[in-house]
Tab-separated table of C-alpha atoms and ligand atoms in Angstrom:
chain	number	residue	atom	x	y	z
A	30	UNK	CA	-10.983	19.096	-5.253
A	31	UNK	CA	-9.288	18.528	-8.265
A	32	UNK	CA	-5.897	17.441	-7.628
A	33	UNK	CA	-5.147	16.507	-11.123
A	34	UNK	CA	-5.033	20.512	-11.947
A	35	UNK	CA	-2.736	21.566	-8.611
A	36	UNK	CA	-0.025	18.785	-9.560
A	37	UNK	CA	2.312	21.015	-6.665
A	38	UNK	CA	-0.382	19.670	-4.037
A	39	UNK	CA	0.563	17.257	-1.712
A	40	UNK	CA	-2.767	14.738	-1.657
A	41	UNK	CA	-1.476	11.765	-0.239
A	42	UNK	CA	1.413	12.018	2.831
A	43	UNK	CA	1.934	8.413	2.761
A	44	UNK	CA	1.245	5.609	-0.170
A	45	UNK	CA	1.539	1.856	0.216
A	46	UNK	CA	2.323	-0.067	-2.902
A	47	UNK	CA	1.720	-3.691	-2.963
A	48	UNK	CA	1.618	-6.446	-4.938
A	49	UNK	CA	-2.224	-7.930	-3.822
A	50	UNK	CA	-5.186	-6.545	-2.580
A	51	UNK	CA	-5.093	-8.103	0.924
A	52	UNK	CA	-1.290	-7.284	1.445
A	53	UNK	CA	-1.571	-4.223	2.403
A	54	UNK	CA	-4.207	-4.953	5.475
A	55	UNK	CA	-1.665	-7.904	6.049
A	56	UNK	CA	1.772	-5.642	6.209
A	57	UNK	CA	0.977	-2.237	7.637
A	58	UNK	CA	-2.792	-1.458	7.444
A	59	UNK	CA	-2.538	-0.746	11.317
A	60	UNK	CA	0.148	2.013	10.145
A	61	UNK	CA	-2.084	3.428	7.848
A	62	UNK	CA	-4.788	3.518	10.344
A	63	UNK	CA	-2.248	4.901	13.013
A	64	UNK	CA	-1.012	7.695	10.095
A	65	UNK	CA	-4.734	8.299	9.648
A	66	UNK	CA	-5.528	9.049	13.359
A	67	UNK	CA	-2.542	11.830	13.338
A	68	UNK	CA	-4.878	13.426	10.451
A	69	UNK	CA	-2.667	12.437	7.685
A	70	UNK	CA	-4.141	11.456	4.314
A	71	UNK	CA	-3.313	7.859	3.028
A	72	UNK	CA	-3.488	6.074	-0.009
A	73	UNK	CA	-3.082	2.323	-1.383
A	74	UNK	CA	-2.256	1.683	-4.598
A	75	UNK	CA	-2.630	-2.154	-5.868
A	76	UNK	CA	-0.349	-3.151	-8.918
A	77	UNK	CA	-2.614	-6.603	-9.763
A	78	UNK	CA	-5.993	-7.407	-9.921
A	79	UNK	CA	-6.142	-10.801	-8.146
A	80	UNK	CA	-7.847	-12.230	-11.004
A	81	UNK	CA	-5.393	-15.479	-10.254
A	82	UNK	CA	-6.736	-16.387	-7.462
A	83	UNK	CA	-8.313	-18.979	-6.336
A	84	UNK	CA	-10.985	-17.472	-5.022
A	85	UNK	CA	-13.117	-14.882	-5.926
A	86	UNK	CA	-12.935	-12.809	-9.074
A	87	UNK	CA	-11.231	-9.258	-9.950
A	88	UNK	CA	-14.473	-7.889	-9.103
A	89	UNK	CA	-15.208	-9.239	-6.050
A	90	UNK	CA	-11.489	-8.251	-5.126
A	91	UNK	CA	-12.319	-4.539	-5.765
A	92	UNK	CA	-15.196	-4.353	-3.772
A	93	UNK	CA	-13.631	-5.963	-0.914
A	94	UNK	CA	-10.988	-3.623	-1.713
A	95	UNK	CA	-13.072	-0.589	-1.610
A	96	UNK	CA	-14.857	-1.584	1.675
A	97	UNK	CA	-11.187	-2.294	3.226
A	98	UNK	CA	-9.991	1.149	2.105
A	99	UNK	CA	-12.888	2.212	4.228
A	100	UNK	CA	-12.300	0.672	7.402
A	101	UNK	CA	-8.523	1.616	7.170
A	102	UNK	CA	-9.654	5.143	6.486
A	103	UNK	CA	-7.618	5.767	3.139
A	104	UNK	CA	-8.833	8.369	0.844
A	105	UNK	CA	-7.680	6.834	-2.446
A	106	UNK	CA	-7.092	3.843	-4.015
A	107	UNK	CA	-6.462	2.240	-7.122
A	108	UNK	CA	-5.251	-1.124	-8.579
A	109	UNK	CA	-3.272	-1.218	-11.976
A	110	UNK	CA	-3.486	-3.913	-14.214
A	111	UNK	CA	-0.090	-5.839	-13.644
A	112	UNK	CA	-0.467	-9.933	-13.909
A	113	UNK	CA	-1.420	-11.586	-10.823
A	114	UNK	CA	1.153	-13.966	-10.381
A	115	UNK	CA	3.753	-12.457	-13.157
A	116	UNK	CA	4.337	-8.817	-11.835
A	117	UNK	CA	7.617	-7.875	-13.938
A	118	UNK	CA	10.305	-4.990	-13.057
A	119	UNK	CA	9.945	-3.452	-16.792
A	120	UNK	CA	10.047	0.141	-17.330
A	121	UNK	CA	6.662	0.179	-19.016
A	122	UNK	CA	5.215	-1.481	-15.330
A	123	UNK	CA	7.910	1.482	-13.990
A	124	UNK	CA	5.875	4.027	-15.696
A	125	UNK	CA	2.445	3.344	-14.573
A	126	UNK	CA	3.652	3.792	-10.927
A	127	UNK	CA	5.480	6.875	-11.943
A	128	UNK	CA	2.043	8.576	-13.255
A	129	UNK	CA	0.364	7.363	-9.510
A	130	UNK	CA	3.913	8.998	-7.645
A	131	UNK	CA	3.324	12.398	-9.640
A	132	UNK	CA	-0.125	12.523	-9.001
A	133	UNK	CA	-0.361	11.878	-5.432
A	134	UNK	CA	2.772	13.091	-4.537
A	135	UNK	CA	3.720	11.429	-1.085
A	136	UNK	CA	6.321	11.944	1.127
A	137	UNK	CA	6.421	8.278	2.696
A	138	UNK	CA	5.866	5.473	0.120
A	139	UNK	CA	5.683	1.852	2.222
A	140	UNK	CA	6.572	-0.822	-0.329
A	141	UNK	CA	6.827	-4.781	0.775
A	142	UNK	CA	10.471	-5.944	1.446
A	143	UNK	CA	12.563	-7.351	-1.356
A	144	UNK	CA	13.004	-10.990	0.505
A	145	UNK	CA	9.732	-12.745	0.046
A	146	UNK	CA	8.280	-16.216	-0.392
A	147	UNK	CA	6.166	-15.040	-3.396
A	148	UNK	CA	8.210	-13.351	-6.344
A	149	UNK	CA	5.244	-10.447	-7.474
A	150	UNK	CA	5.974	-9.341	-3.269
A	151	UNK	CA	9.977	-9.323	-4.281
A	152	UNK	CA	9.606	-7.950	-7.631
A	153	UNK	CA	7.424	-5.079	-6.349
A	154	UNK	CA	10.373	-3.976	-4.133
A	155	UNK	CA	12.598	-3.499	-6.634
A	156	UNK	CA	9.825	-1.993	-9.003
A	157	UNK	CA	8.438	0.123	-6.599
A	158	UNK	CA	12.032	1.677	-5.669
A	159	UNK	CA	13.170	2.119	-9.421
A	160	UNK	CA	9.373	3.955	-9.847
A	161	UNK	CA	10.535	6.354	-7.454
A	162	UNK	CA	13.699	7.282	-8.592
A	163	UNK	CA	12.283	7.765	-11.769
A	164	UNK	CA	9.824	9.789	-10.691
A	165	UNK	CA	12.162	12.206	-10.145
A	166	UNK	CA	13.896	12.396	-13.350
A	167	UNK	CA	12.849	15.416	-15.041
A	168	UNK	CA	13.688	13.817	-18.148
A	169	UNK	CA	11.751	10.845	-17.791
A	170	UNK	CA	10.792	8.734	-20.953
A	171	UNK	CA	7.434	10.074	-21.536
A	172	UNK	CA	5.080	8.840	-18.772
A	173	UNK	CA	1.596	7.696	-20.912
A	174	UNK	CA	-0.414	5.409	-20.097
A	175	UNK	CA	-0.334	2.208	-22.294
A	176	UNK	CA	-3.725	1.450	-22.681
A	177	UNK	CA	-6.880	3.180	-23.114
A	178	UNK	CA	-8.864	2.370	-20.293
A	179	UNK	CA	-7.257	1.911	-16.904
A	180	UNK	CA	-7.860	0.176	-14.106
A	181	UNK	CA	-11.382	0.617	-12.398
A	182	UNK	CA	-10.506	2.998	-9.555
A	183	UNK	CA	-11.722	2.046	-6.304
A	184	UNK	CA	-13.304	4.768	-3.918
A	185	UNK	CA	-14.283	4.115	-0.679
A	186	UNK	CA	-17.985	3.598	-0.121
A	187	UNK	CA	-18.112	6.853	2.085
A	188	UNK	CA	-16.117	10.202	1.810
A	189	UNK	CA	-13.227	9.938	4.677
A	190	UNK	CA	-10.994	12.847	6.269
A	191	UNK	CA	-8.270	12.264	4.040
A	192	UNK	CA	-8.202	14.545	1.128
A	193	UNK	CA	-9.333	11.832	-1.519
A	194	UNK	CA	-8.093	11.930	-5.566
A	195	UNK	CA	-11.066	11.201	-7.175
A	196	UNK	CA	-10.590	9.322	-10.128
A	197	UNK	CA	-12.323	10.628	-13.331
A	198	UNK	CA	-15.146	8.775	-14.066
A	199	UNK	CA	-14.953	6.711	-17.164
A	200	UNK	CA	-18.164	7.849	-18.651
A	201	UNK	CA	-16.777	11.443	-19.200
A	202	UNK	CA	-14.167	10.406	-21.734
A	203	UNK	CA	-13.040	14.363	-22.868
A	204	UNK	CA	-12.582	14.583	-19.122
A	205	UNK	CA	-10.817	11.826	-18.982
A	206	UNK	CA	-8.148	12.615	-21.935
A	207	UNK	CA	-7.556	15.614	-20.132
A	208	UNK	CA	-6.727	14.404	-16.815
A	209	UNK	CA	-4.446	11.833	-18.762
A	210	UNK	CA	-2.969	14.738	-20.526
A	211	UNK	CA	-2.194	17.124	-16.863
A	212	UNK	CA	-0.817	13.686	-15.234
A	213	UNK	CA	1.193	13.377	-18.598
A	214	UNK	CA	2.695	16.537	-17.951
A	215	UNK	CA	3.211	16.240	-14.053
A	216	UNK	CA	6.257	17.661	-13.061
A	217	UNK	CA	8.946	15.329	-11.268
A	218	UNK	CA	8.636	13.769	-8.074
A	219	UNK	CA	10.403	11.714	-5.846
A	220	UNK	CA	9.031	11.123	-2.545
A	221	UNK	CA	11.159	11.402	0.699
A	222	UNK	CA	11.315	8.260	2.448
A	223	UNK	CA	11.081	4.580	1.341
A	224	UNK	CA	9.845	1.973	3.975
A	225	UNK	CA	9.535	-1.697	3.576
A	226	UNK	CA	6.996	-3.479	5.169
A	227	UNK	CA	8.859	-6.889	6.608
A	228	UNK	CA	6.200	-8.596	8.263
A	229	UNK	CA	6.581	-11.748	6.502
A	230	UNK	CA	10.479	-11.606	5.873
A	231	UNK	CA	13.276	-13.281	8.128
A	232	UNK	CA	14.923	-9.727	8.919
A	233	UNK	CA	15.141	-7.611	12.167
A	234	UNK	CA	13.200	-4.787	11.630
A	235	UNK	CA	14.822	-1.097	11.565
A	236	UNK	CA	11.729	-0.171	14.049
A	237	UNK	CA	7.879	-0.677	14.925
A	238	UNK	CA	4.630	1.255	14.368
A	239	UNK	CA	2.461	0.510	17.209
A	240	UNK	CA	-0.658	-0.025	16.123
A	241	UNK	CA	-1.839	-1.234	19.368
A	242	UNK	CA	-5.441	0.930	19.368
A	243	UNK	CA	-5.825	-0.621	15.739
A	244	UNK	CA	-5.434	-4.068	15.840
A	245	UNK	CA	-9.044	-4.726	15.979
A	246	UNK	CA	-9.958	-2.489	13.132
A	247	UNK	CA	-6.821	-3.673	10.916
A	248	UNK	CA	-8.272	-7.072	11.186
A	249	UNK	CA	-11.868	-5.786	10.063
A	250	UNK	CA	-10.073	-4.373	6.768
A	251	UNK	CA	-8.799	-8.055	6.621
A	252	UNK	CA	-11.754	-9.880	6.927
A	253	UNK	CA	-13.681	-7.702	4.268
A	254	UNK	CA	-12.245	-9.766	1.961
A	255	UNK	CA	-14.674	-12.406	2.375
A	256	UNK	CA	-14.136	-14.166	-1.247
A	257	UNK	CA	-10.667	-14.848	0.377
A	258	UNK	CA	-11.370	-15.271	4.161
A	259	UNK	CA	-14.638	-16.021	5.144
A	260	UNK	CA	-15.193	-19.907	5.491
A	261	UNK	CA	-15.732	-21.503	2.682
A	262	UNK	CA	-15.481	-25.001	1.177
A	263	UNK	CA	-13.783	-24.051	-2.442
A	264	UNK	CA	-9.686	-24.107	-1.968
A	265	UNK	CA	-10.652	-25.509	1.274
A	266	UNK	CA	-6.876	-27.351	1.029
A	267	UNK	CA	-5.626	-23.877	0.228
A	268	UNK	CA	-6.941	-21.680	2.825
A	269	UNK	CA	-6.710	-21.215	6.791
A	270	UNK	CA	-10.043	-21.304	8.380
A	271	UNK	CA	-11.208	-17.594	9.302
A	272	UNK	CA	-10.295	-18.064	13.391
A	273	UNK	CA	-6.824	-19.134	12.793
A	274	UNK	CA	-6.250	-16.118	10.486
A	275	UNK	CA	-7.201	-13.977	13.694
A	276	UNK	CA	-4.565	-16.125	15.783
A	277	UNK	CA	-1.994	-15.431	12.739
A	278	UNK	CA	-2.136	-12.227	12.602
A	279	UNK	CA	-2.495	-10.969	15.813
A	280	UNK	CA	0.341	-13.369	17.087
A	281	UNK	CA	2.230	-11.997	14.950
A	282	UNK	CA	1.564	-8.542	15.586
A	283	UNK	CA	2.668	-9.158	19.435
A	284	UNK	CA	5.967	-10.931	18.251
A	285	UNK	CA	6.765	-7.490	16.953
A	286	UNK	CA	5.166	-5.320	19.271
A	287	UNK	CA	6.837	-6.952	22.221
A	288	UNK	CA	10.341	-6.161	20.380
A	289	UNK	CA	9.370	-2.518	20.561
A	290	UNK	CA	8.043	-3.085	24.162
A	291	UNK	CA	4.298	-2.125	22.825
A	292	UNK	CA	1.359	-4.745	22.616
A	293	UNK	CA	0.652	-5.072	19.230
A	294	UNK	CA	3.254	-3.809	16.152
A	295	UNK	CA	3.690	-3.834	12.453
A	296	UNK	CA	7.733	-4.351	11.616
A	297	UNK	CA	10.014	-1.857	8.795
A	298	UNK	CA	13.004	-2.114	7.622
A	299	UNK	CA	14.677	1.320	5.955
A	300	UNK	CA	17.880	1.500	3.977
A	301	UNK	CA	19.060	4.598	6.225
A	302	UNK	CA	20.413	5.099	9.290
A	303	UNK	CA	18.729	6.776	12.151
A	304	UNK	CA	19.337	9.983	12.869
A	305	UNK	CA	19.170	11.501	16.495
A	306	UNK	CA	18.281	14.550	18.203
A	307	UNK	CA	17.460	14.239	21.757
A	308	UNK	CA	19.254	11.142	23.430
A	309	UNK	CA	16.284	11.344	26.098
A	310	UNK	CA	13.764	10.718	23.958
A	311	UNK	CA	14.595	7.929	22.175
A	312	UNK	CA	12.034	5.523	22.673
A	313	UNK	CA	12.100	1.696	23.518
A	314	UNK	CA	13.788	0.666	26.817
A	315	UNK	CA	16.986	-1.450	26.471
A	316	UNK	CA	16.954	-2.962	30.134
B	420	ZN	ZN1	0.515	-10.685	-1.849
């Protein structure tokens, strides 16, 4: 499939925009896997590299990354080339998510909440949202990329259900000047909802996804990245030792679950209000 020449198909229904390659699979990669299992398609798009870390190299990273995409069954996913450690709310940084938003087209884009310990998680809020509402402006500055070669896309190692975007290879460079052109010309989009992942933020949620059935394989996607997980001597100081990352994680995900009266949940917060249709079926029970 070719998405970049049907720009009016929808090839991603939901797209989580992070900061770090690890933050999705920290902040909603059960929800992904959950959105997955209902037979939507799913998507992940990185902003940075992790080239700052202290472990492990950009490469590594995208490996790890691909092999995570896997296990959390997204079709597509791609990192841009924002500095780790520096990402900036600039219109340029705007621009390259605007391209990724007109491509894939989602109606549900999950971005991390805007109160955060680390500033690229806060700034990423605040970029993310202004990418989408200028996604939508048909009158956009022009949306080009920057640079000549992007960032190497990440597939996952084996085709999944989800309809994937495959990026064009960078050894068919007429190819790719013409995909840049048709994403160039991509007509306006702005996707439907905006959700922000709050795991790691101080804030009562607006509701839970249980991801109860997918704790297990949310915590596989985590532990692919073994250049940050696995046990290891180097950062030693730095890092939690692989068994207490298991205890993190899934305590966590039972602090939030039990708020929704579910085992195991991943927390949102959205800007809206709720809106109602059946008073019967409104879920969690209040006594
Ligand atoms: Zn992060």
């Amino acid at each position: 499939m070719n998405a970049v020449s049907q720009p009016d198909s929808v090839v991603a229904d939901v797209l989580a925009i992070a900061a770090h390659r690890d933050d999705v699979e920290q902040t909603c990669g059960g929800t992904l896997l959950r959105m997955a299992s209902r037979g939507l398609s799913t998507a992940i798009l990185d902003l940075t590299q992790g080239e700052a870390g202290t472990r492990g190299s950009a490469e590594s990273r995208a490996r790890e990354a691909a092999e995570a995409a896997h296990l959390l069954g997204v079709g597509w996913r791609q990192a841009l080339d924002l500095p780790d450690g520096a990402v900036e709310n600039t219109l340029e940084n705007r621009l390259k998510i605007v391209r990724v938003l007109r491509l894939l087209r989602p109606r549900v884009v999950i971005l991390p909440y805007g109160r955060a310990r680390h500033p690229d998680h806060a700034a990423v809020a605040a970029l993310g949202y202004q990418a989408c509402f200028l996604s939508g402006l048909a009158k956009a500055p022009a949306v080009r990329p920057t640079t000549p070669s992007a960032a190497p896309a990440v597939r996952p190692t084996t085709p999944s259900a989800a309809p994937a975007v495959r990026p064009t290879a960078p050894s068919a460079p007429t190819d790719l000047d013409e995909a840049r052109e048709a994403e160039a010309e991509a007509p306006p989009f702005r996707p439907f909802k905006i959700v922000y992942a709050s795991l790691y933020a101080n804030v009562r949620p607006s509701f839970i996804v249980d991801i109860t059935p997918f704790i297990e394989q949310r915590h596989a996607a985590l532990m692919a990245y073994r250049s940050q997980y696995a046990d290891q001597s180097a950062g030693g100081g730095l890092f939690v030792p692989e068994e207490e990352i298991r205890e993190r994680t899934f305590a966590e995900a039972r602090h939030y679950g039990l708020l929704a009266g579910v085992r195991y949940g991943e927390p949102f917060v959205q800007k809206e209000v709720g809106l109602v249709d059946d008073l019967t079926l409104v879920p969690v029970q209040s006594i």
